[in-house]
Amino acid sequence: MILGTSALPDTELRGHSMHTGSGEHREWSGAGKSIVVIGGYGAVGGATARQLGLWFPGRTVAAGRDPTKARTLARSTGAAVRAEGVDVSDPADVDRLLDEAAVVVMCVERANAALAEACLRRGVHYVDVSASTSVIREIESLDELAARHRATAVLSVGVAPGLTNLLARHCLERLPSGNRIDISLLLGQGGDHGADSVRWIVAGLTRPDGWRRPGTRRARVRLPGWGTRTVHPFPFSDQRTIGESSRITATTRICFDSALVTSVLFGLATIGFFTLVGRLRAESPLTSALSRWHRGSDRFVVHVRASDAEGNAVSSTVTGRDTCRITGAVAALVARDLFTASLPAGVLHIDALQPSRPLLDELREHLTTVDHNAQN
């Protein structure tokens, strides 16, 4: 997900199909069923539920442990979205919810793999915005189960992972000889990033460097509107999934809108401060402090560069505002297609949905800029 409360424009529902051209396909009308958004009143879940409510009024459900918040969200949509209280750790609650679900969109990190398994066993499609590699690996292991029950689970849905995966695929399609992907992400510190996103950033800072490949270093990258910035390697799941699916080297790096904050945070990481925080189990106070820090912009930049051994390179860059809103837009588009179109059964990452360009084109109206360049 990584790093929403405003809805996207009320566009006409389009039920085009996204598929890989291989694997079993399934036509799904969603007749008599609903799309359920777990955490449907949070920063990402609220954006997702509002957009789906525009497309599917009365058939979109905002669900979560706090029914009061769910009802507040539902009322704000003029009853286009319905509210349900549900505890995803309670199997009876989950069974009851799945009785009416065609698609479940998971917008929190809480018993994700168990919920995904419950959905897939009942033939219910599943979308997860988690950016945590451990969560993604658990759900990937359910591929055979999903195929057996002719259901689809889609992972890497959001900005990073998500847009990063789509742009990487687009770059490699333009440069088939590419053997390296470098992803650079700038995140603004303003706005509401959502509690799970902040916890994920803290986890990335406090864990040991075991995830980092030998020789992976920071880099200097020119980012539109921000000049040349220093970006630092960070444990985004996209670099693993892109590297494994394309059999290339992929590295994801990050910086924040404030160069000073970026320098201080990664300077502290270099001297082992955050590793000590992890050992002392002090992540919660750090997460709380960062959650209250809203100084800065809500802008973001995603820059992806593919290069080959001959020095040829292409790049794609998107800029926008409010990562939670864009994550909600991506999740809503994927859920819409699961609800209305034919998709391959199994567990897929967003860049495995064919073709990727239509999704990028639909998101173009919600992004500030989209730019594709060829470089020497």
JSON list of N, CA and C in Angstrom, two decimals, residues 224-290:
[
{"chain": "A", "resi": 224, "resn": "PRO", "atom": "N", "xyz": [11.23, 15.16, -10.75]},
{"chain": "A", "resi": 224, "resn": "PRO", "atom": "CA", "xyz": [10.51, 16.34, -11.23]},
{"chain": "A", "resi": 224, "resn": "PRO", "atom": "C", "xyz": [9.94, 17.16, -10.08]},
{"chain": "A", "resi": 225, "resn": "GLY", "atom": "N", "xyz": [10.26, 18.45, -10.10]},
{"chain": "A", "resi": 225, "resn": "GLY", "atom": "CA", "xyz": [9.76, 19.36, -9.08]},
{"chain": "A", "resi": 225, "resn": "GLY", "atom": "C", "xyz": [10.58, 19.40, -7.81]},
{"chain": "A", "resi": 226, "resn": "TRP", "atom": "N", "xyz": [11.58, 18.52, -7.70]},
{"chain": "A", "resi": 226, "resn": "TRP", "atom": "CA", "xyz": [12.36, 18.42, -6.46]},
{"chain": "A", "resi": 226, "resn": "TRP", "atom": "C", "xyz": [13.86, 18.49, -6.71]},
{"chain": "A", "resi": 227, "resn": "GLY", "atom": "N", "xyz": [14.28, 18.57, -7.96]},
{"chain": "A", "resi": 227, "resn": "GLY", "atom": "CA", "xyz": [15.70, 18.62, -8.26]},
{"chain": "A", "resi": 227, "resn": "GLY", "atom": "C", "xyz": [16.35, 17.26, -8.07]},
{"chain": "A", "resi": 228, "resn": "THR", "atom": "N", "xyz": [17.66, 17.28, -7.89]},
{"chain": "A", "resi": 228, "resn": "THR", "atom": "CA", "xyz": [18.41, 16.04, -7.67]},
{"chain": "A", "resi": 228, "resn": "THR", "atom": "C", "xyz": [18.43, 15.70, -6.19]},
{"chain": "A", "resi": 229, "resn": "ARG", "atom": "N", "xyz": [17.95, 14.52, -5.87]},
{"chain": "A", "resi": 229, "resn": "ARG", "atom": "CA", "xyz": [17.82, 14.11, -4.47]},
{"chain": "A", "resi": 229, "resn": "ARG", "atom": "C", "xyz": [18.58, 12.81, -4.22]},
{"chain": "A", "resi": 230, "resn": "THR", "atom": "N", "xyz": [18.98, 12.62, -2.96]},
{"chain": "A", "resi": 230, "resn": "THR", "atom": "CA", "xyz": [19.60, 11.37, -2.54]},
{"chain": "A", "resi": 230, "resn": "THR", "atom": "C", "xyz": [18.51, 10.42, -2.07]},
{"chain": "A", "resi": 231, "resn": "VAL", "atom": "N", "xyz": [18.47, 9.23, -2.66]},
{"chain": "A", "resi": 231, "resn": "VAL", "atom": "CA", "xyz": [17.47, 8.23, -2.29]},
{"chain": "A", "resi": 231, "resn": "VAL", "atom": "C", "xyz": [18.20, 7.02, -1.69]},
{"chain": "A", "resi": 232, "resn": "HIS", "atom": "N", "xyz": [17.56, 6.41, -0.70]},
{"chain": "A", "resi": 232, "resn": "HIS", "atom": "CA", "xyz": [18.20, 5.36, 0.09]},
{"chain": "A", "resi": 232, "resn": "HIS", "atom": "C", "xyz": [17.46, 4.03, -0.07]},
{"chain": "A", "resi": 233, "resn": "PRO", "atom": "N", "xyz": [18.20, 2.91, -0.14]},
{"chain": "A", "resi": 233, "resn": "PRO", "atom": "CA", "xyz": [17.55, 1.59, -0.25]},
{"chain": "A", "resi": 233, "resn": "PRO", "atom": "C", "xyz": [16.60, 1.35, 0.91]},
{"chain": "A", "resi": 234, "resn": "PHE", "atom": "N", "xyz": [15.44, 0.76, 0.59]},
{"chain": "A", "resi": 234, "resn": "PHE", "atom": "CA", "xyz": [14.43, 0.50, 1.62]},
{"chain": "A", "resi": 234, "resn": "PHE", "atom": "C", "xyz": [13.71, -0.79, 1.27]},
{"chain": "A", "resi": 235, "resn": "PRO", "atom": "N", "xyz": [13.23, -1.55, 2.27]},
{"chain": "A", "resi": 235, "resn": "PRO", "atom": "CA", "xyz": [12.71, -2.91, 2.02]},
{"chain": "A", "resi": 235, "resn": "PRO", "atom": "C", "xyz": [11.30, -2.96, 1.45]},
{"chain": "A", "resi": 236, "resn": "PHE", "atom": "N", "xyz": [11.06, -2.28, 0.35]},
{"chain": "A", "resi": 236, "resn": "PHE", "atom": "CA", "xyz": [9.77, -2.40, -0.33]},
{"chain": "A", "resi": 236, "resn": "PHE", "atom": "C", "xyz": [9.66, -3.79, -0.97]},
{"chain": "A", "resi": 237, "resn": "SER", "atom": "N", "xyz": [8.47, -4.35, -0.92]},
{"chain": "A", "resi": 237, "resn": "SER", "atom": "CA", "xyz": [8.27, -5.70, -1.47]},
{"chain": "A", "resi": 237, "resn": "SER", "atom": "C", "xyz": [8.36, -5.73, -2.98]},
{"chain": "A", "resi": 238, "resn": "ASP", "atom": "N", "xyz": [8.15, -4.58, -3.64]},
{"chain": "A", "resi": 238, "resn": "ASP", "atom": "CA", "xyz": [8.13, -4.58, -5.11]},
{"chain": "A", "resi": 238, "resn": "ASP", "atom": "C", "xyz": [9.45, -5.05, -5.72]},
{"chain": "A", "resi": 239, "resn": "GLN", "atom": "N", "xyz": [10.58, -4.72, -5.07]},
{"chain": "A", "resi": 239, "resn": "GLN", "atom": "CA", "xyz": [11.86, -5.11, -5.65]},
{"chain": "A", "resi": 239, "resn": "GLN", "atom": "C", "xyz": [12.04, -6.62, -5.68]},
{"chain": "A", "resi": 240, "resn": "ARG", "atom": "N", "xyz": [11.45, -7.31, -4.71]},
{"chain": "A", "resi": 240, "resn": "ARG", "atom": "CA", "xyz": [11.51, -8.78, -4.72]},
{"chain": "A", "resi": 240, "resn": "ARG", "atom": "C", "xyz": [10.61, -9.35, -5.81]},
{"chain": "A", "resi": 241, "resn": "THR", "atom": "N", "xyz": [9.36, -8.89, -5.86]},
{"chain": "A", "resi": 241, "resn": "THR", "atom": "CA", "xyz": [8.42, -9.46, -6.82]},
{"chain": "A", "resi": 241, "resn": "THR", "atom": "C", "xyz": [8.80, -9.12, -8.26]},
{"chain": "A", "resi": 242, "resn": "ILE", "atom": "N", "xyz": [9.27, -7.90, -8.49]},
{"chain": "A", "resi": 242, "resn": "ILE", "atom": "CA", "xyz": [9.70, -7.51, -9.84]},
{"chain": "A", "resi": 242, "resn": "ILE", "atom": "C", "xyz": [10.93, -8.32, -10.23]},
{"chain": "A", "resi": 243, "resn": "GLY", "atom": "N", "xyz": [11.88, -8.43, -9.31]},
{"chain": "A", "resi": 243, "resn": "GLY", "atom": "CA", "xyz": [13.10, -9.18, -9.60]},
{"chain": "A", "resi": 243, "resn": "GLY", "atom": "C", "xyz": [12.82, -10.64, -9.91]},
{"chain": "A", "resi": 244, "resn": "GLU", "atom": "N", "xyz": [11.92, -11.27, -9.14]},
{"chain": "A", "resi": 244, "resn": "GLU", "atom": "CA", "xyz": [11.63, -12.68, -9.34]},
{"chain": "A", "resi": 244, "resn": "GLU", "atom": "C", "xyz": [10.81, -12.92, -10.60]},
{"chain": "A", "resi": 245, "resn": "SER", "atom": "N", "xyz": [9.83, -12.06, -10.86]},
{"chain": "A", "resi": 245, "resn": "SER", "atom": "CA", "xyz": [8.97, -12.28, -12.03]},
{"chain": "A", "resi": 245, "resn": "SER", "atom": "C", "xyz": [9.68, -11.97, -13.34]},
{"chain": "A", "resi": 246, "resn": "SER", "atom": "N", "xyz": [10.59, -10.98, -13.33]},
{"chain": "A", "resi": 246, "resn": "SER", "atom": "CA", "xyz": [11.29, -10.58, -14.56]},
{"chain": "A", "resi": 246, "resn": "SER", "atom": "C", "xyz": [12.71, -11.12, -14.64]},
{"chain": "A", "resi": 247, "resn": "ARG", "atom": "N", "xyz": [13.17, -11.75, -13.56]},
{"chain": "A", "resi": 247, "resn": "ARG", "atom": "CA", "xyz": [14.53, -12.30, -13.49]},
{"chain": "A", "resi": 247, "resn": "ARG", "atom": "C", "xyz": [15.58, -11.25, -13.79]},
{"chain": "A", "resi": 248, "resn": "ILE", "atom": "N", "xyz": [15.44, -10.13, -13.11]},
{"chain": "A", "resi": 248, "resn": "ILE", "atom": "CA", "xyz": [16.39, -9.03, -13.24]},
{"chain": "A", "resi": 248, "resn": "ILE", "atom": "C", "xyz": [16.73, -8.54, -11.84]},
{"chain": "A", "resi": 249, "resn": "THR", "atom": "N", "xyz": [17.65, -7.59, -11.76]},
{"chain": "A", "resi": 249, "resn": "THR", "atom": "CA", "xyz": [17.98, -6.94, -10.50]},
{"chain": "A", "resi": 249, "resn": "THR", "atom": "C", "xyz": [17.08, -5.72, -10.32]},
{"chain": "A", "resi": 250, "resn": "ALA", "atom": "N", "xyz": [16.37, -5.64, -9.21]},
{"chain": "A", "resi": 250, "resn": "ALA", "atom": "CA", "xyz": [15.49, -4.50, -8.93]},
{"chain": "A", "resi": 250, "resn": "ALA", "atom": "C", "xyz": [15.82, -3.94, -7.56]},
{"chain": "A", "resi": 251, "resn": "THR", "atom": "N", "xyz": [15.91, -2.62, -7.48]},
{"chain": "A", "resi": 251, "resn": "THR", "atom": "CA", "xyz": [16.21, -1.94, -6.22]},
{"chain": "A", "resi": 251, "resn": "THR", "atom": "C", "xyz": [15.24, -0.78, -6.05]},
{"chain": "A", "resi": 252, "resn": "THR", "atom": "N", "xyz": [14.65, -0.68, -4.85]},
{"chain": "A", "resi": 252, "resn": "THR", "atom": "CA", "xyz": [13.76, 0.43, -4.53]},
{"chain": "A", "resi": 252, "resn": "THR", "atom": "C", "xyz": [14.41, 1.30, -3.47]},
{"chain": "A", "resi": 253, "resn": "ARG", "atom": "N", "xyz": [14.39, 2.60, -3.72]},
{"chain": "A", "resi": 253, "resn": "ARG", "atom": "CA", "xyz": [14.98, 3.57, -2.80]},
{"chain": "A", "resi": 253, "resn": "ARG", "atom": "C", "xyz": [13.96, 4.64, -2.46]},
{"chain": "A", "resi": 254, "resn": "ILE", "atom": "N", "xyz": [14.18, 5.32, -1.34]},
{"chain": "A", "resi": 254, "resn": "ILE", "atom": "CA", "xyz": [13.20, 6.27, -0.84]},
{"chain": "A", "resi": 254, "resn": "ILE", "atom": "C", "xyz": [13.88, 7.54, -0.34]},
{"chain": "A", "resi": 255, "resn": "CYS", "atom": "N", "xyz": [13.16, 8.65, -0.44]},
{"chain": "A", "resi": 255, "resn": "CYS", "atom": "CA", "xyz": [13.51, 9.87, 0.28]},
{"chain": "A", "resi": 255, "resn": "CYS", "atom": "C", "xyz": [12.21, 10.56, 0.66]},
{"chain": "A", "resi": 256, "resn": "PHE", "atom": "N", "xyz": [12.31, 11.55, 1.53]},
{"chain": "A", "resi": 256, "resn": "PHE", "atom": "CA", "xyz": [11.14, 12.31, 1.93]},
{"chain": "A", "resi": 256, "resn": "PHE", "atom": "C", "xyz": [11.22, 13.72, 1.34]},
{"chain": "A", "resi": 257, "resn": "ASP", "atom": "N", "xyz": [10.12, 14.46, 1.42]},
{"chain": "A", "resi": 257, "resn": "ASP", "atom": "CA", "xyz": [10.12, 15.79, 0.80]},
{"chain": "A", "resi": 257, "resn": "ASP", "atom": "C", "xyz": [11.17, 16.70, 1.42]},
{"chain": "A", "resi": 258, "resn": "SER", "atom": "N", "xyz": [11.43, 16.53, 2.69]},
{"chain": "A", "resi": 258, "resn": "SER", "atom": "CA", "xyz": [12.49, 17.31, 3.35]},
{"chain": "A", "resi": 258, "resn": "SER", "atom": "C", "xyz": [13.82, 16.57, 3.23]},
{"chain": "A", "resi": 259, "resn": "ALA", "atom": "N", "xyz": [14.78, 17.21, 2.56]},
{"chain": "A", "resi": 259, "resn": "ALA", "atom": "CA", "xyz": [16.11, 16.62, 2.44]},
{"chain": "A", "resi": 259, "resn": "ALA", "atom": "C", "xyz": [16.76, 16.48, 3.81]},
{"chain": "A", "resi": 260, "resn": "LEU", "atom": "N", "xyz": [16.49, 17.43, 4.70]},
{"chain": "A", "resi": 260, "resn": "LEU", "atom": "CA", "xyz": [17.07, 17.38, 6.05]},
{"chain": "A", "resi": 260, "resn": "LEU", "atom": "C", "xyz": [16.54, 16.18, 6.82]},
{"chain": "A", "resi": 261, "resn": "VAL", "atom": "N", "xyz": [15.22, 15.98, 6.79]},
{"chain": "A", "resi": 261, "resn": "VAL", "atom": "CA", "xyz": [14.63, 14.83, 7.50]},
{"chain": "A", "resi": 261, "resn": "VAL", "atom": "C", "xyz": [15.16, 13.52, 6.92]},
{"chain": "A", "resi": 262, "resn": "THR", "atom": "N", "xyz": [15.27, 13.44, 5.61]},
{"chain": "A", "resi": 262, "resn": "THR", "atom": "CA", "xyz": [15.82, 12.24, 4.98]},
{"chain": "A", "resi": 262, "resn": "THR", "atom": "C", "xyz": [17.23, 11.97, 5.47]},
{"chain": "A", "resi": 263, "resn": "SER", "atom": "N", "xyz": [18.06, 13.02, 5.48]},
{"chain": "A", "resi": 263, "resn": "SER", "atom": "CA", "xyz": [19.45, 12.88, 5.91]},
{"chain": "A", "resi": 263, "resn": "SER", "atom": "C", "xyz": [19.55, 12.44, 7.36]},
{"chain": "A", "resi": 264, "resn": "VAL", "atom": "N", "xyz": [18.72, 13.03, 8.23]},
{"chain": "A", "resi": 264, "resn": "VAL", "atom": "CA", "xyz": [18.77, 12.69, 9.66]},
{"chain": "A", "resi": 264, "resn": "VAL", "atom": "C", "xyz": [18.31, 11.25, 9.88]},
{"chain": "A", "resi": 265, "resn": "LEU", "atom": "N", "xyz": [17.19, 10.85, 9.27]},
{"chain": "A", "resi": 265, "resn": "LEU", "atom": "CA", "xyz": [16.66, 9.50, 9.49]},
{"chain": "A", "resi": 265, "resn": "LEU", "atom": "C", "xyz": [17.64, 8.43, 9.03]},
{"chain": "A", "resi": 266, "resn": "PHE", "atom": "N", "xyz": [18.19, 8.61, 7.82]},
{"chain": "A", "resi": 266, "resn": "PHE", "atom": "CA", "xyz": [19.07, 7.56, 7.32]},
{"chain": "A", "resi": 266, "resn": "PHE", "atom": "C", "xyz": [20.48, 7.68, 7.92]},
{"chain": "A", "resi": 267, "resn": "GLY", "atom": "N", "xyz": [20.83, 8.84, 8.41]},
{"chain": "A", "resi": 267, "resn": "GLY", "atom": "CA", "xyz": [22.06, 8.96, 9.19]},
{"chain": "A", "resi": 267, "resn": "GLY", "atom": "C", "xyz": [21.95, 8.18, 10.49]},
{"chain": "A", "resi": 268, "resn": "LEU", "atom": "N", "xyz": [20.80, 8.31, 11.15]},
{"chain": "A", "resi": 268, "resn": "LEU", "atom": "CA", "xyz": [20.56, 7.54, 12.38]},
{"chain": "A", "resi": 268, "resn": "LEU", "atom": "C", "xyz": [20.53, 6.04, 12.09]},
{"chain": "A", "resi": 269, "resn": "ALA", "atom": "N", "xyz": [19.96, 5.68, 10.95]},
{"chain": "A", "resi": 269, "resn": "ALA", "atom": "CA", "xyz": [19.93, 4.26, 10.58]},
{"chain": "A", "resi": 269, "resn": "ALA", "atom": "C", "xyz": [21.34, 3.72, 10.40]},
{"chain": "A", "resi": 270, "resn": "THR", "atom": "N", "xyz": [22.21, 4.53, 9.79]},
{"chain": "A", "resi": 270, "resn": "THR", "atom": "CA", "xyz": [23.58, 4.10, 9.51]},
{"chain": "A", "resi": 270, "resn": "THR", "atom": "C", "xyz": [24.34, 3.80, 10.79]},
{"chain": "A", "resi": 271, "resn": "ILE", "atom": "N", "xyz": [24.11, 4.59, 11.84]},
{"chain": "A", "resi": 271, "resn": "ILE", "atom": "CA", "xyz": [24.86, 4.38, 13.09]},
{"chain": "A", "resi": 271, "resn": "ILE", "atom": "C", "xyz": [24.16, 3.38, 14.01]},
{"chain": "A", "resi": 272, "resn": "GLY", "atom": "N", "xyz": [23.08, 2.77, 13.54]},
{"chain": "A", "resi": 272, "resn": "GLY", "atom": "CA", "xyz": [22.44, 1.71, 14.30]},
{"chain": "A", "resi": 272, "resn": "GLY", "atom": "C", "xyz": [21.38, 2.14, 15.29]},
{"chain": "A", "resi": 273, "resn": "PHE", "atom": "N", "xyz": [20.94, 3.42, 15.22]},
{"chain": "A", "resi": 273, "resn": "PHE", "atom": "CA", "xyz": [19.96, 3.91, 16.19]},
{"chain": "A", "resi": 273, "resn": "PHE", "atom": "C", "xyz": [18.65, 3.13, 16.10]},
{"chain": "A", "resi": 274, "resn": "PHE", "atom": "N", "xyz": [18.15, 2.92, 14.89]},
{"chain": "A", "resi": 274, "resn": "PHE", "atom": "CA", "xyz": [16.85, 2.27, 14.74]},
{"chain": "A", "resi": 274, "resn": "PHE", "atom": "C", "xyz": [16.93, 0.77, 15.04]},
{"chain": "A", "resi": 275, "resn": "THR", "atom": "N", "xyz": [18.08, 0.17, 14.80]},
{"chain": "A", "resi": 275, "resn": "THR", "atom": "CA", "xyz": [18.26, -1.22, 15.19]},
{"chain": "A", "resi": 275, "resn": "THR", "atom": "C", "xyz": [18.15, -1.35, 16.71]},
{"chain": "A", "resi": 276, "resn": "LEU", "atom": "N", "xyz": [18.72, -0.38, 17.43]},
{"chain": "A", "resi": 276, "resn": "LEU", "atom": "CA", "xyz": [18.62, -0.36, 18.89]},
{"chain": "A", "resi": 276, "resn": "LEU", "atom": "C", "xyz": [17.17, -0.16, 19.33]},
{"chain": "A", "resi": 277, "resn": "VAL", "atom": "N", "xyz": [16.45, 0.72, 18.64]},
{"chain": "A", "resi": 277, "resn": "VAL", "atom": "CA", "xyz": [15.04, 0.92, 18.94]},
{"chain": "A", "resi": 277, "resn": "VAL", "atom": "C", "xyz": [14.28, -0.39, 18.82]},
{"chain": "A", "resi": 278, "resn": "GLY", "atom": "N", "xyz": [14.59, -1.16, 17.78]},
{"chain": "A", "resi": 278, "resn": "GLY", "atom": "CA", "xyz": [13.94, -2.45, 17.60]},
{"chain": "A", "resi": 278, "resn": "GLY", "atom": "C", "xyz": [14.27, -3.42, 18.70]},
{"chain": "A", "resi": 279, "resn": "ARG", "atom": "N", "xyz": [15.53, -3.47, 19.08]},
{"chain": "A", "resi": 279, "resn": "ARG", "atom": "CA", "xyz": [15.93, -4.40, 20.14]},
{"chain": "A", "resi": 279, "resn": "ARG", "atom": "C", "xyz": [15.29, -4.04, 21.47]},
{"chain": "A", "resi": 280, "resn": "LEU", "atom": "N", "xyz": [15.08, -2.74, 21.71]},
{"chain": "A", "resi": 280, "resn": "LEU", "atom": "CA", "xyz": [14.44, -2.28, 22.95]},
{"chain": "A", "resi": 280, "resn": "LEU", "atom": "C", "xyz": [12.92, -2.33, 22.87]},
{"chain": "A", "resi": 281, "resn": "ARG", "atom": "N", "xyz": [12.40, -2.80, 21.72]},
{"chain": "A", "resi": 281, "resn": "ARG", "atom": "CA", "xyz": [10.95, -2.88, 21.50]},
{"chain": "A", "resi": 281, "resn": "ARG", "atom": "C", "xyz": [10.28, -1.52, 21.72]},
{"chain": "A", "resi": 282, "resn": "ALA", "atom": "N", "xyz": [10.92, -0.49, 21.19]},
{"chain": "A", "resi": 282, "resn": "ALA", "atom": "CA", "xyz": [10.40, 0.88, 21.34]},
{"chain": "A", "resi": 282, "resn": "ALA", "atom": "C", "xyz": [9.77, 1.39, 20.05]},
{"chain": "A", "resi": 283, "resn": "GLU", "atom": "N", "xyz": [9.33, 0.47, 19.19]},
{"chain": "A", "resi": 283, "resn": "GLU", "atom": "CA", "xyz": [8.74, 0.89, 17.93]},
{"chain": "A", "resi": 283, "resn": "GLU", "atom": "C", "xyz": [7.45, 1.68, 18.12]},
{"chain": "A", "resi": 284, "resn": "SER", "atom": "N", "xyz": [6.65, 1.31, 19.12]},
{"chain": "A", "resi": 284, "resn": "SER", "atom": "CA", "xyz": [5.35, 1.97, 19.31]},
{"chain": "A", "resi": 284, "resn": "SER", "atom": "C", "xyz": [5.48, 3.47, 19.59]},
{"chain": "A", "resi": 285, "resn": "PRO", "atom": "N", "xyz": [6.36, 3.89, 20.52]},
{"chain": "A", "resi": 285, "resn": "PRO", "atom": "CA", "xyz": [6.52, 5.33, 20.73]},
{"chain": "A", "resi": 285, "resn": "PRO", "atom": "C", "xyz": [7.02, 6.05, 19.48]},
{"chain": "A", "resi": 286, "resn": "LEU", "atom": "N", "xyz": [7.92, 5.41, 18.73]},
{"chain": "A", "resi": 286, "resn": "LEU", "atom": "CA", "xyz": [8.42, 6.04, 17.51]},
{"chain": "A", "resi": 286, "resn": "LEU", "atom": "C", "xyz": [7.30, 6.16, 16.47]},
{"chain": "A", "resi": 287, "resn": "THR", "atom": "N", "xyz": [6.50, 5.12, 16.34]},
{"chain": "A", "resi": 287, "resn": "THR", "atom": "CA", "xyz": [5.37, 5.17, 15.41]},
{"chain": "A", "resi": 287, "resn": "THR", "atom": "C", "xyz": [4.40, 6.27, 15.80]},
{"chain": "A", "resi": 288, "resn": "SER", "atom": "N", "xyz": [4.11, 6.38, 17.08]},
{"chain": "A", "resi": 288, "resn": "SER", "atom": "CA", "xyz": [3.20, 7.42, 17.57]},
{"chain": "A", "resi": 288, "resn": "SER", "atom": "C", "xyz": [3.73, 8.81, 17.26]},
{"chain": "A", "resi": 289, "resn": "ALA", "atom": "N", "xyz": [5.04, 9.00, 17.46]},
{"chain": "A", "resi": 289, "resn": "ALA", "atom": "CA", "xyz": [5.64, 10.31, 17.20]},
{"chain": "A", "resi": 289, "resn": "ALA", "atom": "C", "xyz": [5.58, 10.66, 15.72]},
{"chain": "A", "resi": 290, "resn": "LEU", "atom": "N", "xyz": [5.92, 9.70, 14.87]},
{"chain": "A", "resi": 290, "resn": "LEU", "atom": "CA", "xyz": [5.89, 9.97, 13.42]},
{"chain": "A", "resi": 290, "resn": "LEU", "atom": "C", "xyz": [4.47, 10.16, 12.91]}
]
